[in-house]
Tab-separated table of N, CA and C in Angstrom:
chain	number	residue	atom	x	y	z
A	87	UNK	N	-5.473	20.792	14.655
A	87	UNK	CA	-6.129	20.122	15.758
A	87	UNK	C	-5.352	20.316	17.067
A	88	UNK	N	-4.053	20.057	17.038
A	88	UNK	CA	-3.224	20.246	18.223
A	88	UNK	C	-3.255	21.700	18.668
A	89	UNK	N	-3.141	22.610	17.702
A	89	UNK	CA	-3.124	24.036	18.031
A	89	UNK	C	-4.431	24.466	18.686
A	90	UNK	N	-5.547	23.941	18.220
A	90	UNK	CA	-6.844	24.286	18.809
A	90	UNK	C	-6.946	23.792	20.252
A	91	UNK	N	-6.441	22.585	20.498
A	91	UNK	CA	-6.482	22.046	21.857
A	91	UNK	C	-5.587	22.858	22.792
A	92	UNK	N	-4.404	23.198	22.314
A	92	UNK	CA	-3.494	24.001	23.139
A	92	UNK	C	-4.085	25.386	23.397
A	93	UNK	N	-4.705	25.963	22.396
A	93	UNK	CA	-5.346	27.270	22.558
A	93	UNK	C	-6.417	27.212	23.645
A	94	UNK	N	-7.230	26.171	23.637
A	94	UNK	CA	-8.268	26.040	24.666
A	94	UNK	C	-7.647	25.877	26.051
A	95	UNK	N	-6.594	25.088	26.142
A	95	UNK	CA	-5.903	24.900	27.427
A	95	UNK	C	-5.400	26.242	27.950
A	96	UNK	N	-4.777	27.037	27.072
A	96	UNK	CA	-4.261	28.352	27.470
A	96	UNK	C	-5.400	29.265	27.897
A	97	UNK	N	-6.461	29.321	27.101
A	97	UNK	CA	-7.597	30.203	27.429
A	97	UNK	C	-8.178	29.857	28.794
A	98	UNK	N	-8.349	28.554	29.043
A	98	UNK	CA	-8.893	28.131	30.334
A	98	UNK	C	-7.952	28.496	31.480
A	99	UNK	N	-6.662	28.217	31.314
A	99	UNK	CA	-5.689	28.472	32.389
A	99	UNK	C	-5.512	29.966	32.654
A	100	UNK	N	-5.492	30.761	31.583
A	100	UNK	CA	-5.285	32.206	31.732
A	100	UNK	C	-6.587	32.963	31.975
A	101	UNK	N	-7.703	32.240	31.859
A	101	UNK	CA	-9.041	32.836	32.032
A	101	UNK	C	-9.270	34.005	31.063
A	102	UNK	N	-8.914	33.750	29.797
A	102	UNK	CA	-9.083	34.729	28.732
A	102	UNK	C	-9.911	34.110	27.606
A	103	UNK	N	-10.733	34.937	26.970
A	103	UNK	CA	-11.564	34.451	25.870
A	103	UNK	C	-10.881	34.560	24.519
A	104	UNK	N	-9.993	35.524	24.391
A	104	UNK	CA	-9.402	35.791	23.086
A	104	UNK	C	-7.885	35.835	23.197
A	105	UNK	N	-7.241	34.829	22.607
A	105	UNK	CA	-5.780	34.766	22.587
A	105	UNK	C	-5.349	34.464	21.166
A	106	UNK	N	-4.391	35.227	20.679
A	106	UNK	CA	-3.815	34.965	19.363
A	106	UNK	C	-2.763	33.870	19.499
A	107	UNK	N	-2.554	33.129	18.445
A	107	UNK	CA	-1.544	32.065	18.456
A	107	UNK	C	-0.134	32.615	18.613
A	108	UNK	N	0.043	33.924	18.386
A	108	UNK	CA	1.351	34.564	18.515
A	108	UNK	C	1.514	35.343	19.819
A	109	UNK	N	0.477	35.386	20.649
A	109	UNK	CA	0.577	36.108	21.927
A	109	UNK	C	1.527	35.390	22.868
A	110	UNK	N	2.391	36.151	23.508
A	110	UNK	CA	3.345	35.586	24.443
A	110	UNK	C	2.671	35.304	25.786
A	111	UNK	N	2.916	34.131	26.306
A	111	UNK	CA	2.347	33.695	27.576
A	111	UNK	C	2.583	34.717	28.692
A	112	UNK	N	3.796	35.230	28.791
A	112	UNK	CA	4.135	36.156	29.869
A	112	UNK	C	3.488	37.523	29.674
A	113	UNK	N	3.353	37.961	28.426
A	113	UNK	CA	2.686	39.230	28.139
A	113	UNK	C	1.194	39.158	28.485
A	114	UNK	N	0.649	37.942	28.490
A	114	UNK	CA	-0.759	37.755	28.837
A	114	UNK	C	-0.979	37.656	30.348
A	115	UNK	N	0.103	37.778	31.113
A	115	UNK	CA	-0.003	37.710	32.568
A	115	UNK	C	0.317	36.340	33.133
A	116	UNK	N	0.875	35.466	32.306
A	116	UNK	CA	1.200	34.121	32.753
A	116	UNK	C	2.370	34.095	33.723
A	117	UNK	N	2.353	33.104	34.599
A	117	UNK	CA	3.444	32.883	35.549
A	117	UNK	C	3.572	31.380	35.787
A	118	UNK	N	4.499	30.982	36.628
A	118	UNK	CA	4.842	29.565	36.773
A	118	UNK	C	3.680	28.688	37.244
A	119	UNK	N	2.811	29.184	38.085
A	119	UNK	CA	1.682	28.374	38.543
A	119	UNK	C	0.698	28.103	37.413
A	120	UNK	N	0.467	29.114	36.587
A	120	UNK	CA	-0.410	28.926	35.431
A	120	UNK	C	0.261	28.000	34.419
A	121	UNK	N	1.565	28.129	34.276
A	121	UNK	CA	2.291	27.256	33.350
A	121	UNK	C	2.174	25.803	33.789
A	122	UNK	N	2.212	25.546	35.087
A	122	UNK	CA	2.052	24.182	35.595
A	122	UNK	C	0.658	23.644	35.250
A	123	UNK	N	-0.338	24.499	35.304
A	123	UNK	CA	-1.701	24.115	34.925
A	123	UNK	C	-1.763	23.786	33.429
A	124	UNK	N	-1.086	24.584	32.616
A	124	UNK	CA	-1.029	24.330	31.171
A	124	UNK	C	-0.290	23.019	30.901
A	125	UNK	N	0.791	22.803	31.616
A	125	UNK	CA	1.565	21.572	31.464
A	125	UNK	C	0.676	20.354	31.743
A	126	UNK	N	-0.087	20.402	32.826
A	126	UNK	CA	-0.985	19.302	33.176
A	126	UNK	C	-2.087	19.135	32.130
A	127	UNK	N	-2.586	20.250	31.616
A	127	UNK	CA	-3.628	20.203	30.591
A	127	UNK	C	-3.144	19.556	29.307
A	128	UNK	N	-1.928	19.868	28.911
A	128	UNK	CA	-1.355	19.273	27.698
A	128	UNK	C	-1.174	17.769	27.895
A	129	UNK	N	-0.701	17.377	29.045
A	129	UNK	CA	-0.526	15.949	29.334
A	129	UNK	C	-1.871	15.227	29.282
A	130	UNK	N	-2.883	15.829	29.890
A	130	UNK	CA	-4.218	15.214	29.932
A	130	UNK	C	-4.860	15.161	28.551
A	131	UNK	N	-4.847	16.273	27.828
A	131	UNK	CA	-5.556	16.368	26.551
A	131	UNK	C	-4.816	15.710	25.389
A	132	UNK	N	-3.493	15.820	25.392
A	132	UNK	CA	-2.710	15.331	24.250
A	132	UNK	C	-1.909	14.066	24.556
A	133	UNK	N	-1.835	13.702	25.839
A	133	UNK	CA	-1.077	12.524	26.219
A	133	UNK	C	0.421	12.685	26.032
A	134	UNK	N	0.883	13.927	26.093
A	134	UNK	CA	2.293	14.236	25.890
A	134	UNK	C	2.810	14.989	27.117
A	135	UNK	N	3.920	14.535	27.654
A	135	UNK	CA	4.537	15.262	28.759
A	135	UNK	C	5.536	16.260	28.203
A	136	UNK	N	5.374	17.503	28.607
A	136	UNK	CA	6.247	18.574	28.138
A	136	UNK	C	6.987	19.146	29.345
A	137	UNK	N	8.312	19.061	29.335
A	137	UNK	CA	9.071	19.641	30.448
A	137	UNK	C	8.807	21.149	30.573
A	138	UNK	N	8.834	21.621	31.786
A	138	UNK	CA	8.550	23.032	32.050
A	138	UNK	C	9.475	23.960	31.274
A	139	UNK	N	10.761	23.605	31.152
A	139	UNK	CA	11.673	24.498	30.443
A	139	UNK	C	11.285	24.655	28.967
A	140	UNK	N	10.702	23.623	28.368
A	140	UNK	CA	10.246	23.738	26.976
A	140	UNK	C	9.052	24.677	26.875
A	141	UNK	N	8.172	24.631	27.857
A	141	UNK	CA	7.025	25.537	27.851
A	141	UNK	C	7.475	26.989	28.005
A	142	UNK	N	8.489	27.213	28.815
A	142	UNK	CA	9.006	28.575	28.970
A	142	UNK	C	9.738	29.023	27.701
A	143	UNK	N	10.427	28.116	27.049
A	143	UNK	CA	11.175	28.452	25.827
A	143	UNK	C	10.230	28.742	24.661
A	144	UNK	N	9.177	27.965	24.525
A	144	UNK	CA	8.202	28.148	23.448
A	144	UNK	C	6.953	28.759	24.059
A	145	UNK	N	6.967	30.063	24.245
A	145	UNK	CA	5.956	30.738	25.063
A	145	UNK	C	4.778	31.314	24.280
A	146	UNK	N	4.552	30.764	23.077
A	146	UNK	CA	3.339	31.104	22.327
A	146	UNK	C	2.636	29.804	21.959
A	147	UNK	N	1.364	29.893	21.663
A	147	UNK	CA	0.615	28.709	21.227
A	147	UNK	C	1.237	28.154	19.953
A	148	UNK	N	1.551	29.037	19.029
A	148	UNK	CA	2.161	28.609	17.769
A	148	UNK	C	3.514	27.936	18.009
A	149	UNK	N	4.311	28.498	18.914
A	149	UNK	CA	5.634	27.966	19.188
A	149	UNK	C	5.595	26.585	19.822
A	150	UNK	N	4.759	26.405	20.839
A	150	UNK	CA	4.711	25.108	21.504
A	150	UNK	C	4.067	24.063	20.600
A	151	UNK	N	3.097	24.472	19.785
A	151	UNK	CA	2.483	23.536	18.841
A	151	UNK	C	3.518	23.037	17.835
A	152	UNK	N	4.276	23.945	17.254
A	152	UNK	CA	5.305	23.563	16.279
A	152	UNK	C	6.336	22.645	16.937
A	153	UNK	N	6.712	22.973	18.165
A	153	UNK	CA	7.694	22.156	18.874
A	153	UNK	C	7.152	20.736	19.119
A	154	UNK	N	5.923	20.630	19.578
A	154	UNK	CA	5.347	19.318	19.840
A	154	UNK	C	5.184	18.514	18.552
A	155	UNK	N	4.789	19.182	17.474
A	155	UNK	CA	4.635	18.489	16.206
A	155	UNK	C	5.969	18.025	15.661
A	156	UNK	N	7.035	18.815	15.881
A	156	UNK	CA	8.360	18.384	15.411
A	156	UNK	C	8.872	17.234	16.263
A	157	UNK	N	8.576	17.226	17.551
A	157	UNK	CA	8.950	16.095	18.415
A	157	UNK	C	8.253	14.828	17.967
A	158	UNK	N	6.962	14.951	17.602
A	158	UNK	CA	6.185	13.797	17.162
A	158	UNK	C	6.710	13.253	15.832
A	159	UNK	N	7.154	14.143	14.961
A	159	UNK	CA	7.656	13.730	13.657
A	159	UNK	C	8.969	12.965	13.783
A	160	UNK	N	9.747	13.294	14.803
A	160	UNK	CA	11.046	12.652	14.997
A	160	UNK	C	10.871	11.263	15.620
A	161	UNK	N	9.889	11.126	16.489
A	161	UNK	CA	9.734	9.838	17.179
A	161	UNK	C	8.972	8.810	16.401
């Protein structure tokens, strides 16, 4: 469920129809302004604030999903 929501956020922000969960944000043409849009989308859709450095560190849908799920499991 989380992965599907993040995938939609990425597709909308990057204006792409087809993104693999393993595609790297930067390889898809992403940059800091688009990342800020993704950050806002995650906050709005999931109610979770993700620092920008974490989004840059986990630069795939699969990576950020796993990171957010592990954060949720700890709290």
